[in-house]
Coordinates of C-alpha atoms (C1' of nucleotides) in Angstrom, one line a residue:
Chain A
M158 CA 12.4 -12.2 -15.1
T159 CA 12.7 -10.2 -18.1
G160 CA 11.4 -6.9 -17.8
D161 CA 9.9 -5.4 -20.5
A162 CA 12.0 -6.2 -23.5
G163 CA 9.7 -4.5 -26.2
L164 CA 9.7 -1.3 -24.2
A165 CA 13.5 -1.6 -24.4
R166 CA 13.2 -1.9 -28.2
L167 CA 11.5 1.1 -28.5
S168 CA 13.5 3.2 -25.9
E169 CA 16.4 2.5 -27.7
A170 CA 15.2 3.3 -31.4
L171 CA 13.9 6.6 -29.7
E172 CA 17.3 7.4 -28.1
S173 CA 19.2 7.0 -31.1
A174 CA 17.0 8.7 -33.5
F175 CA 17.3 11.9 -30.8
S176 CA 21.2 11.4 -30.9
A177 CA 21.0 11.9 -34.8
A178 CA 18.9 14.9 -34.6
G179 CA 21.4 16.5 -32.2
A180 CA 20.7 15.2 -28.8
P181 CA 23.6 15.9 -26.5
E182 CA 25.4 12.8 -25.6
G183 CA 24.2 10.6 -22.5
F184 CA 20.5 11.9 -23.0
S185 CA 17.5 9.6 -22.7
P186 CA 14.3 10.5 -23.7
G187 CA 11.5 9.5 -21.4
L188 CA 8.7 7.3 -22.1
E189 CA 5.6 7.3 -20.4
R190 CA 2.1 5.7 -20.7
P191 CA -0.7 8.4 -21.7
R192 CA -3.7 8.1 -19.9
D193 CA -5.6 8.8 -22.5
P194 CA -5.5 6.0 -24.7
T195 CA -6.2 8.0 -28.3
H196 CA -2.6 9.1 -27.6
G197 CA -1.1 5.7 -28.5
D198 CA 0.6 3.1 -26.3
W199 CA 3.6 5.1 -25.3
A200 CA 4.5 9.0 -25.5
S201 CA 7.6 10.8 -25.0
N202 CA 7.8 14.6 -23.9
A203 CA 11.7 14.7 -24.6
A204 CA 11.1 17.3 -27.6
L205 CA 9.8 19.6 -25.2
V206 CA 12.3 18.8 -22.6
L207 CA 15.5 19.3 -25.3
A208 CA 14.0 22.1 -27.4
K209 CA 15.3 25.1 -25.3
R210 CA 18.7 23.5 -25.5
L211 CA 18.9 22.8 -28.9
G212 CA 17.2 26.1 -29.8
Q213 CA 14.8 24.3 -32.0
P214 CA 10.7 24.7 -31.4
P215 CA 9.5 21.5 -29.9
R216 CA 7.0 20.5 -32.6
A217 CA 9.9 20.9 -35.3
L218 CA 12.2 18.9 -33.2
A219 CA 9.8 15.8 -32.5
A220 CA 9.0 15.9 -36.5
R221 CA 12.2 15.4 -37.1
V222 CA 12.7 12.4 -34.9
C223 CA 9.8 11.1 -36.1
E224 CA 11.5 11.0 -39.8
L225 CA 14.5 9.4 -37.7
I226 CA 13.1 7.1 -35.9
D227 CA 13.0 3.1 -37.7
P228 CA 9.3 1.6 -37.0
A229 CA 10.6 -1.5 -37.6
A230 CA 13.7 -1.6 -34.7
A231 CA 11.3 0.0 -32.5
G232 CA 8.2 -2.2 -32.7
I233 CA 5.8 0.4 -33.7
A234 CA 2.8 0.6 -36.1
A235 CA 2.7 4.3 -35.9
V236 CA 4.4 7.5 -34.4
E237 CA 3.0 11.1 -34.6
V238 CA 3.6 14.7 -33.1
A239 CA 0.8 15.9 -31.0
G240 CA -0.2 18.9 -28.9
P241 CA 3.1 21.3 -28.2
G242 CA 5.4 18.6 -29.1
F243 CA 5.0 15.3 -27.6
L244 CA 5.7 12.3 -29.7
N245 CA 2.8 9.3 -29.3
F246 CA 3.6 5.8 -30.2
R247 CA 1.4 3.1 -31.3
L248 CA 3.4 -0.4 -30.7
S249 CA 2.7 -3.1 -33.4
D250 CA 0.5 -5.6 -32.7
R251 CA 2.9 -8.1 -34.3
S252 CA 5.3 -7.0 -31.6
I253 CA 3.0 -7.7 -28.7
W254 CA 2.2 -11.2 -29.3
P255 CA 5.9 -12.6 -28.9
R256 CA 6.0 -10.7 -25.4
L257 CA 2.9 -12.9 -24.4
T258 CA 4.9 -15.8 -25.3
E259 CA 7.4 -14.4 -22.6
V260 CA 4.8 -14.4 -20.3
I261 CA 3.7 -17.8 -20.4
E262 CA 7.4 -19.1 -20.7
A263 CA 8.2 -17.0 -17.0
G264 CA 5.0 -18.8 -15.4
P265 CA 5.4 -18.6 -11.9
D266 CA 8.3 -16.1 -12.1
W267 CA 6.3 -13.8 -14.6
G268 CA 6.6 -10.4 -12.3
R269 CA 10.2 -10.9 -11.0
T270 CA 12.8 -8.6 -11.8
R271 CA 16.1 -8.5 -11.1
A272 CA 17.5 -5.6 -8.9
S273 CA 20.9 -4.1 -9.7
P274 CA 22.5 -4.4 -7.1
P275 CA 19.9 -6.6 -4.8
L276 CA 20.1 -5.6 -1.6
R277 CA 19.7 -7.4 2.2
V278 CA 16.4 -5.7 3.3
N279 CA 15.2 -6.3 7.1
V280 CA 11.4 -5.4 7.0
E281 CA 10.3 -5.2 11.1
F282 CA 6.4 -5.0 11.3
V283 CA 4.2 -5.9 14.0
S284 CA 6.5 -5.9 16.8
A285 CA 3.3 -6.0 19.2
N286 CA 4.1 -6.2 22.9
P287 CA 3.5 -9.8 24.1
T288 CA 0.9 -8.4 26.4
G289 CA -2.5 -9.3 24.6
P290 CA -4.2 -10.2 21.4
L291 CA -3.5 -8.8 18.1
H292 CA -5.9 -6.2 17.3
V293 CA -7.2 -4.4 13.7
A294 CA -4.1 -2.1 13.8
H295 CA -1.9 -4.7 13.9
G296 CA -3.5 -6.3 11.1
R297 CA -2.7 -3.5 9.2
G298 CA 1.0 -3.3 10.1
A299 CA 1.0 -7.0 9.3
A300 CA -0.3 -6.9 5.9
L301 CA 1.9 -3.8 4.7
G302 CA 4.9 -5.4 6.3
D303 CA 4.7 -8.6 4.7
A304 CA 3.4 -7.2 1.2
V305 CA 6.2 -4.8 1.1
A306 CA 8.8 -7.5 2.2
S307 CA 7.1 -9.9 -0.6
L308 CA 7.2 -7.2 -3.1
L309 CA 10.7 -6.4 -2.5
E310 CA 11.4 -10.3 -3.0
W311 CA 9.9 -9.9 -6.3
A312 CA 11.9 -7.0 -7.3
G313 CA 15.0 -9.1 -6.7
H314 CA 16.0 -8.7 -3.0
D315 CA 17.0 -10.4 -0.2
V316 CA 14.3 -10.1 2.6
T317 CA 14.0 -10.7 6.4
R318 CA 10.6 -10.4 7.8
E319 CA 11.3 -9.6 11.8
F320 CA 9.3 -9.2 14.8
Y321 CA 10.8 -7.4 17.7
V322 CA 9.6 -8.8 20.9
N323 CA 9.5 -6.2 23.9
D324 CA 9.6 -9.0 26.4
A325 CA 11.7 -7.0 29.1
G326 CA 10.8 -3.8 30.8
R327 CA 8.1 -2.2 32.8
Q328 CA 5.0 -3.1 30.7
I329 CA 6.4 -7.3 31.0
E330 CA 5.9 -6.5 34.8
L331 CA 2.8 -4.8 35.1
L332 CA 1.7 -7.9 32.6
G333 CA 3.0 -10.3 35.3
E334 CA 1.2 -8.5 38.1
S335 CA -2.2 -8.4 36.2
V336 CA -2.0 -12.1 35.8
E337 CA -0.9 -12.9 39.2
A338 CA -4.3 -10.9 40.6
R339 CA -6.6 -12.8 38.4
Y340 CA -4.8 -16.1 39.9
E341 CA -5.0 -14.9 43.4
E342 CA -8.9 -13.6 42.7
A343 CA -9.7 -17.1 41.3
A344 CA -8.2 -18.7 44.7
G345 CA -10.6 -16.7 46.5
R346 CA -7.9 -14.0 47.7
P347 CA -8.6 -10.2 47.4
A348 CA -6.7 -8.9 44.6
A349 CA -6.4 -5.9 42.2
V350 CA -4.9 -5.4 38.6
P351 CA -2.3 -2.7 39.3
E352 CA -2.1 0.8 38.3
G353 CA -2.1 0.6 34.3
G354 CA -2.3 -2.8 34.2
Y355 CA -4.0 -5.1 31.7
H356 CA -7.6 -5.5 32.3
G357 CA -9.0 -7.6 29.3
E358 CA -10.6 -10.9 29.9
Y359 CA -7.8 -12.4 28.1
V360 CA -5.7 -12.0 31.6
R361 CA -7.9 -14.4 33.4
D362 CA -7.8 -16.9 30.6
V363 CA -4.2 -16.8 30.4
A364 CA -4.1 -17.0 34.4
M365 CA -6.0 -20.0 34.1
A366 CA -4.5 -21.6 31.8
I367 CA -1.1 -21.4 33.6
R368 CA -2.7 -22.9 36.5
D369 CA -4.0 -25.8 35.2
A370 CA -0.9 -26.8 33.1
A371 CA 1.5 -26.4 36.2
G372 CA -1.2 -28.1 38.6
P373 CA -2.9 -25.7 41.1
E374 CA -0.7 -27.4 43.7
F375 CA 2.5 -26.7 42.3
L376 CA 1.7 -23.0 41.8
A377 CA 0.8 -22.8 45.5
S378 CA 3.9 -24.3 46.7
L379 CA 6.2 -21.7 45.4
A380 CA 7.2 -18.5 47.0
P381 CA 5.1 -15.6 46.1
E382 CA 8.5 -13.9 44.3
E383 CA 8.9 -17.0 42.3
R384 CA 5.3 -17.4 41.2
R385 CA 5.2 -14.1 40.0
A386 CA 7.8 -14.7 37.8
R387 CA 7.0 -17.7 36.6
L388 CA 3.4 -16.3 35.9
R389 CA 5.1 -13.5 33.9
R390 CA 7.3 -15.7 32.1
E391 CA 4.8 -18.2 31.1
A392 CA 2.3 -15.4 30.3
V393 CA 4.4 -14.0 28.0
R394 CA 5.2 -17.1 26.3
L395 CA 1.3 -18.0 25.9
L396 CA 0.4 -14.8 24.4
R397 CA 3.6 -14.9 22.2
E398 CA 2.1 -18.2 20.8
E399 CA -1.1 -16.7 20.6
Q400 CA 0.1 -13.6 18.4
A401 CA 2.2 -16.1 16.4
E402 CA -0.7 -18.4 15.5
D403 CA -2.8 -15.2 14.6
L404 CA -0.2 -13.6 12.3
S405 CA 0.0 -17.6 10.5
R406 CA -3.9 -17.8 10.0
F407 CA -3.6 -14.2 8.5
G408 CA -1.0 -15.7 6.1
V409 CA 2.3 -14.0 7.6
E410 CA 5.4 -16.2 8.4
M411 CA 8.0 -14.2 10.5
D412 CA 11.8 -15.2 9.7
L413 CA 12.9 -14.0 13.1
F414 CA 11.3 -13.2 16.4
Y415 CA 14.0 -11.1 18.0
S416 CA 13.9 -10.9 21.7
E417 CA 14.5 -7.4 23.8
R418 CA 15.7 -9.6 26.8
S419 CA 18.6 -11.0 24.7
L420 CA 20.1 -7.6 24.1
Y421 CA 20.6 -7.6 27.8
E422 CA 21.6 -10.7 28.2
S423 CA 24.0 -10.6 25.1
G424 CA 25.9 -7.6 26.8
A425 CA 24.6 -5.8 23.4
I426 CA 23.2 -3.1 25.7
D427 CA 26.3 -2.8 28.0
R428 CA 28.5 -2.6 25.0
L429 CA 26.4 0.1 23.3
L430 CA 26.5 2.3 26.5
E431 CA 30.3 2.2 26.7
A432 CA 30.5 3.3 23.0
L433 CA 28.4 6.1 23.6
E434 CA 30.4 6.9 26.5
D435 CA 33.5 7.0 24.6
G436 CA 32.0 8.8 21.7
G437 CA 30.8 11.7 24.2
L438 CA 27.5 11.1 22.9
I439 CA 26.0 11.0 26.3
Y440 CA 25.9 13.2 29.2
R441 CA 24.2 12.8 32.9
S442 CA 21.4 15.6 34.1
E443 CA 19.0 15.5 36.8
G444 CA 20.1 11.9 37.8
A445 CA 19.5 10.7 34.4
T446 CA 21.8 9.6 31.5
W447 CA 20.7 11.5 28.3
L448 CA 21.9 10.8 24.5
R449 CA 22.7 13.9 22.4
T450 CA 19.8 13.4 19.7
S451 CA 19.6 17.2 19.4
D452 CA 22.9 17.5 17.4
Y453 CA 21.8 15.2 14.9
G454 CA 18.2 16.4 14.1
D455 CA 15.8 15.7 17.2
E456 CA 14.0 18.3 18.8
K457 CA 15.5 17.4 22.1
D458 CA 18.0 15.4 23.9
R459 CA 16.5 12.1 25.1
V460 CA 16.8 9.9 28.5
L461 CA 18.5 6.5 27.7
I462 CA 18.6 5.4 31.7
K463 CA 16.2 7.0 33.8
S464 CA 16.9 8.6 37.4
D465 CA 15.9 5.3 39.3
G466 CA 18.5 3.3 37.3
S467 CA 16.2 1.7 34.9
F468 CA 16.4 1.8 31.0
T469 CA 13.8 3.7 28.7
Y470 CA 12.4 1.8 25.8
F471 CA 14.6 3.9 23.7
L472 CA 17.8 2.3 24.6
P473 CA 17.3 -1.3 24.0
D474 CA 15.6 -0.4 20.7
L475 CA 18.6 1.5 19.4
A476 CA 20.5 -1.5 20.5
Y477 CA 18.6 -3.6 18.3
H478 CA 18.9 -1.3 15.2
L479 CA 22.6 -1.4 15.4
D480 CA 22.4 -5.1 15.6
K481 CA 20.5 -5.2 12.4
A482 CA 23.4 -3.2 10.5
R483 CA 26.0 -5.1 12.4
R484 CA 23.9 -8.2 10.8
G485 CA 24.9 -7.0 7.5
F486 CA 21.4 -5.3 6.3
D487 CA 21.7 -2.6 3.8
I488 CA 18.3 -1.2 4.7
A489 CA 16.0 -1.6 7.5
I490 CA 12.4 -1.0 7.1
D491 CA 10.6 -0.5 10.2
V492 CA 6.7 -0.4 9.9
W493 CA 5.3 2.0 13.0
G494 CA 1.7 2.6 13.8
A495 CA 1.0 6.3 13.8
D496 CA 1.4 6.5 17.8
H497 CA 4.5 5.9 17.3
Q498 CA 5.5 8.8 14.9
G499 CA 7.1 10.8 17.6
H500 CA 10.1 8.3 17.8
E501 CA 11.0 8.4 14.3
K502 CA 13.1 11.5 14.7
R503 CA 15.1 10.4 17.6
M504 CA 16.0 7.0 16.4
L505 CA 17.0 8.6 12.8
A506 CA 19.0 11.2 15.0
A507 CA 20.8 8.4 17.2
L508 CA 21.7 6.3 13.9
R509 CA 23.1 9.1 12.7
G510 CA 25.3 9.9 15.6
L511 CA 26.4 6.5 15.6
S512 CA 27.3 6.3 11.8
C513 CA 24.3 4.7 10.5
P514 CA 22.6 7.6 8.5
D515 CA 21.1 5.3 5.8
L516 CA 20.2 2.5 7.3
L517 CA 16.6 3.0 8.7
E518 CA 13.7 3.9 6.9
V519 CA 10.3 4.2 8.8
L520 CA 6.9 3.4 7.4
I521 CA 4.2 5.1 9.6
I522 CA 0.5 3.8 9.0
Q523 CA -2.5 5.7 9.8
L524 CA -5.2 4.6 11.8
V525 CA -7.8 1.7 11.2
T526 CA -11.3 2.5 12.0
V527 CA -13.9 -0.5 11.4
L528 CA -17.2 0.2 10.1
R529 CA -20.1 -2.0 10.6
D530 CA -23.7 -1.0 9.2
G531 CA -21.6 2.5 8.1
R532 CA -21.2 2.9 12.3
E533 CA -17.7 2.9 13.5
V534 CA -17.2 0.0 15.7
R535 CA -15.7 1.5 18.9
M536 CA -12.9 -0.1 20.6
S537 CA -11.1 0.4 24.1
K538 CA -8.0 -0.8 25.0
R539 CA -8.1 0.1 28.6
A540 CA -11.3 -1.7 29.0
G541 CA -10.1 -4.9 26.8
R542 CA -12.4 -4.2 24.3
F543 CA -11.3 -4.4 20.9
V544 CA -11.8 -6.1 17.5
T545 CA -8.7 -8.6 17.6
L546 CA -6.9 -9.6 14.3
G547 CA -8.1 -13.3 15.0
E548 CA -11.9 -12.3 15.1
L549 CA -11.6 -10.2 12.1
V550 CA -9.7 -13.0 10.2
D551 CA -12.6 -15.1 11.3
E552 CA -15.3 -12.9 9.9
T553 CA -13.9 -12.1 6.4
G554 CA -11.2 -14.6 5.6
A555 CA -7.6 -13.8 5.4
D556 CA -7.3 -12.5 2.0
V557 CA -10.1 -10.2 2.0
A558 CA -8.8 -8.7 5.5
R559 CA -5.5 -8.7 4.0
Y560 CA -6.4 -6.8 0.8
F561 CA -8.7 -4.0 2.7
F562 CA -5.5 -3.2 4.6
L563 CA -3.5 -3.1 1.3
M564 CA -5.8 -1.3 -0.8
R565 CA -5.3 2.1 0.5
R566 CA -1.8 4.2 0.9
A567 CA -0.4 3.6 4.3
E568 CA -0.4 7.6 4.9
V569 CA -4.5 7.7 5.1
H570 CA -6.2 7.0 7.6
L571 CA -8.4 3.7 6.5
N572 CA -11.8 3.1 6.8
F573 CA -12.4 -0.8 7.0
D574 CA -15.8 -1.3 5.6
L575 CA -16.8 -4.7 7.2
D576 CA -20.1 -4.9 4.9
L577 CA -18.2 -4.4 1.9
A578 CA -15.7 -6.8 2.9
L579 CA -18.3 -9.7 3.5
D580 CA -20.0 -8.9 0.2
T581 CA -19.1 -11.7 -2.0
S582 CA -19.8 -10.1 -5.3
D583 CA -17.3 -8.3 -7.9
A584 CA -18.2 -4.8 -5.9
N585 CA -16.1 -6.4 -3.6
P586 CA -12.3 -5.8 -5.0
V587 CA -10.8 -8.7 -3.7
Y588 CA -13.4 -10.9 -5.3
K589 CA -13.4 -9.0 -8.5
V590 CA -9.6 -9.7 -9.0
Q591 CA -10.0 -13.4 -7.8
Y592 CA -13.3 -14.1 -9.9
A593 CA -11.4 -12.8 -13.0
H594 CA -8.7 -15.4 -12.1
A595 CA -11.1 -17.9 -11.8
R596 CA -12.8 -17.2 -14.7
M597 CA -10.0 -18.4 -16.9
C598 CA -9.0 -21.0 -14.8
S599 CA -12.6 -22.4 -15.9
V600 CA -12.3 -21.5 -19.8
F601 CA -9.0 -23.9 -19.2
R602 CA -11.0 -26.7 -17.7
R603 CA -13.9 -26.3 -20.2
A604 CA -11.3 -26.5 -23.0
G605 CA -9.8 -29.5 -21.6
V606 CA -6.4 -27.8 -21.1
V607 CA -3.9 -27.9 -18.4
A608 CA -3.1 -24.4 -17.4
G609 CA 0.8 -25.5 -17.0
E610 CA 0.8 -26.9 -20.2
V611 CA -0.8 -24.0 -22.5
P612 CA 1.5 -23.7 -25.1
P613 CA 3.4 -20.4 -24.8
S614 CA 4.2 -19.9 -28.8
L615 CA 2.6 -21.5 -31.8
E616 CA 2.6 -19.1 -34.7
V617 CA 2.2 -15.9 -33.9
P618 CA -1.1 -14.0 -34.9
D619 CA -1.5 -10.9 -37.1
G620 CA -2.9 -8.6 -34.8
F621 CA -6.0 -8.8 -32.0
G622 CA -9.6 -9.7 -32.7
T623 CA -10.8 -6.5 -31.1
P624 CA -9.8 -3.8 -29.0
A625 CA -10.4 -5.2 -25.6
E626 CA -8.5 -8.1 -26.4
R627 CA -5.9 -5.9 -27.0
E628 CA -5.9 -3.9 -24.0
V629 CA -5.9 -7.1 -22.0
A630 CA -2.5 -7.9 -23.7
L631 CA -1.1 -4.5 -22.9
S632 CA -2.2 -4.3 -19.4
V633 CA -0.6 -8.1 -18.9
L634 CA 2.6 -6.6 -20.0
R635 CA 2.7 -4.1 -17.2
L636 CA 3.2 -6.2 -14.1
P637 CA 6.6 -6.6 -13.6
E638 CA 7.2 -2.9 -13.6
V639 CA 4.1 -2.4 -11.5
I640 CA 5.6 -4.9 -8.8
A641 CA 9.2 -3.0 -8.9
A642 CA 7.4 0.4 -8.6
A643 CA 5.2 -0.3 -5.9
A644 CA 8.7 -2.2 -4.5
G645 CA 10.5 0.8 -4.6
S646 CA 8.2 3.1 -3.4
R647 CA 6.9 0.6 -0.4
A648 CA 3.5 1.1 -1.8
P649 CA 1.4 -1.9 -2.0
H650 CA -1.9 -0.5 -2.9
L651 CA -0.3 0.6 -6.3
V652 CA -0.3 -3.2 -7.1
C653 CA -4.0 -3.6 -6.0
A654 CA -5.2 -0.6 -8.0
Y655 CA -3.2 -2.2 -11.0
L656 CA -4.9 -5.5 -10.6
E657 CA -8.5 -3.9 -10.2
E658 CA -7.9 -2.2 -13.2
A659 CA -6.8 -5.6 -15.1
A660 CA -9.7 -7.6 -13.6
G661 CA -12.0 -4.9 -15.3
L662 CA -10.4 -5.4 -18.2
V663 CA -10.9 -9.2 -18.5
N664 CA -14.3 -9.0 -17.1
A665 CA -14.9 -6.6 -20.4
W666 CA -13.1 -8.9 -22.5
Y667 CA -14.8 -12.3 -21.4
H668 CA -18.3 -10.9 -21.3
Q669 CA -18.0 -9.6 -25.0
G670 CA -18.6 -13.4 -25.5
N671 CA -22.0 -13.5 -24.0
L672 CA -23.1 -10.6 -26.6
D673 CA -21.6 -12.7 -29.4
P674 CA -20.9 -16.0 -29.3
A675 CA -18.1 -16.1 -31.9
Q676 CA -16.1 -13.4 -29.5
R677 CA -15.9 -16.3 -26.6
I678 CA -12.7 -17.6 -25.9
L679 CA -13.5 -20.9 -26.7
A680 CA -15.6 -20.5 -30.0
E681 CA -14.6 -22.6 -32.7
V682 CA -12.6 -20.1 -34.8
P683 CA -9.2 -19.8 -36.0
E684 CA -8.1 -17.4 -33.2
R685 CA -9.4 -20.0 -30.6
A686 CA -5.7 -21.3 -29.8
A687 CA -4.3 -17.5 -29.6
R688 CA -7.5 -16.7 -27.3
I689 CA -6.5 -19.4 -24.6
R690 CA -3.0 -18.4 -24.7
L691 CA -4.0 -14.9 -23.8
A692 CA -6.1 -16.3 -20.9
R693 CA -3.0 -17.8 -19.6
A694 CA -1.2 -15.1 -19.9
V695 CA -3.7 -13.0 -17.9
Q696 CA -4.2 -15.6 -15.5
L697 CA -0.7 -15.8 -14.7
T698 CA -0.6 -12.4 -14.1
L699 CA -3.6 -12.1 -11.8
R700 CA -2.1 -14.8 -9.8
N701 CA 1.3 -13.6 -9.6
G702 CA -0.1 -10.0 -8.6
L703 CA -2.1 -11.7 -6.2
R704 CA 0.9 -13.6 -4.7
A705 CA 3.1 -10.9 -4.7
L706 CA 1.0 -9.2 -2.2
G707 CA 0.6 -12.5 -0.2
L708 CA -3.1 -13.4 -1.4
S709 CA -4.2 -16.5 -2.8
A710 CA -5.7 -17.2 -6.3
P711 CA -8.0 -19.7 -6.2
E712 CA -8.7 -21.7 -9.3
T713 CA -12.6 -22.3 -8.3
M714 CA -14.8 -20.5 -6.2
T715 CA -18.0 -21.7 -4.7
R716 CA -20.2 -19.0 -4.2
D717 CA -22.6 -18.6 -1.4
A718 CA -26.2 -19.6 -1.7
K719 CA -28.1 -16.5 -2.5
Chain B
rG215 C1' 2.2 26.1 21.0
rC216 C1' 5.3 22.4 18.2
rG217 C1' 6.0 17.7 14.9
rC218 C1' 4.0 14.2 11.3
rC219 C1' 0.0 12.5 8.3
rC220 C1' -4.5 13.9 5.2
rG221 C1' -7.5 17.6 2.3
rU222 C1' -9.4 15.5 -5.3
rA223 C1' -17.1 13.6 -7.9
rG224 C1' -23.1 12.3 -2.5
rC225 C1' -19.6 8.2 -0.4
rU226 C1' -14.7 5.7 -0.4
rC227 C1' -10.0 6.9 -2.7
rA228 C1' -6.3 6.5 -6.9
rG229 C1' -3.2 10.2 -9.6
rU230 C1' 4.5 6.3 -10.0
rU231 C1' 10.4 9.2 -8.2
rG232 C1' 9.9 17.7 -9.0
rG233 C1' 5.1 19.3 -14.4
rA234 C1' 3.2 19.0 -19.8
rU235 C1' -1.6 14.0 -23.3
rC236 C1' -4.9 15.3 -16.2
rA237 C1' -10.1 15.9 -14.0
rG238 C1' -10.0 9.6 -12.8
rA239 C1' -11.9 4.7 -10.8
rG240 C1' -15.0 1.8 -7.4
rC241 C1' -19.8 2.2 -5.1
rA242 C1' -24.4 4.8 -4.9
rC243 C1' -28.1 7.1 -8.7
rC244 C1' -30.3 7.1 -14.0
rG245 C1' -30.8 4.6 -19.0
rG246 C1' -29.9 0.4 -22.0
rC247 C1' -28.1 -5.0 -22.9
rC248 C1' -27.1 -10.0 -21.0
rU249 C1' -28.9 -14.8 -18.5
rU250 C1' -24.1 -16.8 -20.0
rC251 C1' -17.3 -19.5 -21.8
rU252 C1' -20.2 -21.3 -13.9
rA253 C1' -18.6 -17.6 -10.4
rA254 C1' -23.8 -11.7 -9.5
rG255 C1' -22.1 -9.3 -15.0
rC256 C1' -21.6 -5.6 -19.4
rC257 C1' -22.3 -0.9 -21.8
rG258 C1' -23.6 4.2 -21.7
rG259 C1' -25.0 8.7 -18.8
rG260 C1' -25.3 12.9 -14.9
rG261 C1' -22.1 14.6 -11.0
rG262 C1' -15.7 18.5 -9.4
rU263 C1' -13.9 26.2 -7.7
rC264 C1' -8.8 18.8 -6.9
rC265 C1' -9.5 23.3 0.8
rC266 C1' -8.2 28.9 0.0
rA267 C1' -4.5 32.8 -1.6
rG268 C1' 0.0 33.9 -3.0
rG269 C1' 4.6 31.9 -5.7
rU270 C1' 8.1 29.1 -9.3
rU271 C1' 7.2 27.6 -14.8
rC272 C1' 6.0 27.6 -21.5
rG273 C1' 3.0 24.3 -18.3
rA274 C1' 0.6 23.1 -11.1
rG275 C1' -4.0 18.2 -8.4
rU276 C1' 1.3 17.6 -8.1
rC277 C1' 6.9 21.8 -6.4
rC278 C1' 7.5 26.2 -2.8
rU279 C1' 5.4 30.0 1.1
rG280 C1' 1.5 31.4 4.2
rG281 C1' -3.3 30.2 5.8
rC282 C1' -7.9 27.0 6.8
rG283 C1' -10.1 22.2 8.2
rG284 C1' -9.6 17.1 10.1
rG285 C1' -6.5 12.9 12.4
rC286 C1' -2.4 11.4 15.5
rG287 C1' 1.8 12.5 18.5
rC288 C1' 4.3 15.5 21.4
rG289 C1' 6.7 11.4 29.3
rC290 C1' 12.7 10.1 32.9
rC291 C1' 5.0 5.0 29.4
rA292 C1' 6.0 1.4 25.5

RNA sequence: GCGCCCGUAGCUCAGUUGGAUCAGAGCACCGGCCUUCUAAGCCGGGGGUCCCAGGUUCGAGUCCUGGCGGGCGCGCCA
């Protein structure tokens, strides 16, 4: 829960040095991590930023700050002026070890930070129509939404995971008619799936399941209207259950499934229409009722009530989003597929018109292409032919599928490479990270220690045996800031990149022992206890990083016989 | 035609909030090492006009403008 205490020390020492050098009140020098390790552990460009204001050459200013900074207070071993006026800092090894102690003490909470202020955040994702199984695109939304939610929790916010169920409206009617057609067919009566209806094989399965559960005589005894209503209701219920089951197997647990139908029943839609009427935000034209979204940034006004009297999708959806504000959420994050991108402007505009300008944040995720043997696996929703999320999880496992969905930014088209996903070597980034974690656990078993009982702090060693060891230690310390940054920018892929890098450093460190047995973690040398503690710190870091993304961190992994 | 997203190594992509110490990773390829602290590795190497052209700046892969190329969306469907 601590953030980075070592960085805070350096930051304070640097600030007071700048202040003594004549920096204006309230100036806080920036610190960043240089890409090039020869530039030290931390660097500041503050002298360049201030040079003009203070009327001094950047290098001279930097040199002055160099003299003024107190190395002991800052926890640094060296500071130097570089290039046009950068300050490069090298942390002292003695200041790093106590921070590893903090990592071990934090244990399962290592990586969590406190948010100020903590916000109530609603993350809405998947929200698939209950008209069929979830497919791979839903999987990407599920992985991303759940990971963003989790990262926000790790960053100290209060999060609700929510699925909006479109259990009303035209698509549900079509589903009911499609199921009815399959039911009639099975009874030997001629019937056809309606125009725009659902043709997938699962529709037949659903129809049969309902018939068998209710008893064929019972359904046959109902009046046609009643039977259709029942088939529709039962189909929605079954498909919702199936979706929830698929999500659960994928490791996603929703806090709330919010029913669209409930908005009609609670009167929320009527109240919204009244409020819109009173506010003069709607008008009638060509027999329809329109919302003045173009007054608030949309390209054109949008229909809420069609000329046949039925509602568009937009009306209940708007009522739903207003309800999120009513329930007290500070932020509502919606995860939408690229095909819904056109709705973003109208929803933001409508909420602006209804005095909720800052509520909604929309994350648009681009499409997913599944590749097998380097070729695209073609999908067709109309023909009901697609890769379902369930099939994907069966084939790759939940961890692999989730990781592959998360490792790219949401804005880029995703190529899901099934061949790489099924590779169990370190070439597969998921296994690379999980293996590194399992290796550390193996070291504990070999040493006969229980991971949770590794003492956080014995005496602090003077330094690190090798540069590889030092790099691992510094990498470990970055977890909280990486998670907080990923949460802030709603970008789980930043955590993936970090974990892969950390795993690479761990592997390099570990494999040194193969070349030189004295470098093994468990070598009988004085450094052994310190190395076990570093192994524990890195194991916690990998595990908590994986968990913050919603993945597991196995302690043992069996490899398939080759 | 309009809107959103993308364009960086052979391939897949990172590059954090408006820059500096930014030409990067993984895979593939080539060369060397290891056969283990179980978990298919480790080290090194080649390879790039960061789509193009302007602009802002002391400084642009990053910001602005205009092009070009690709994806998606533009219903009183959801």
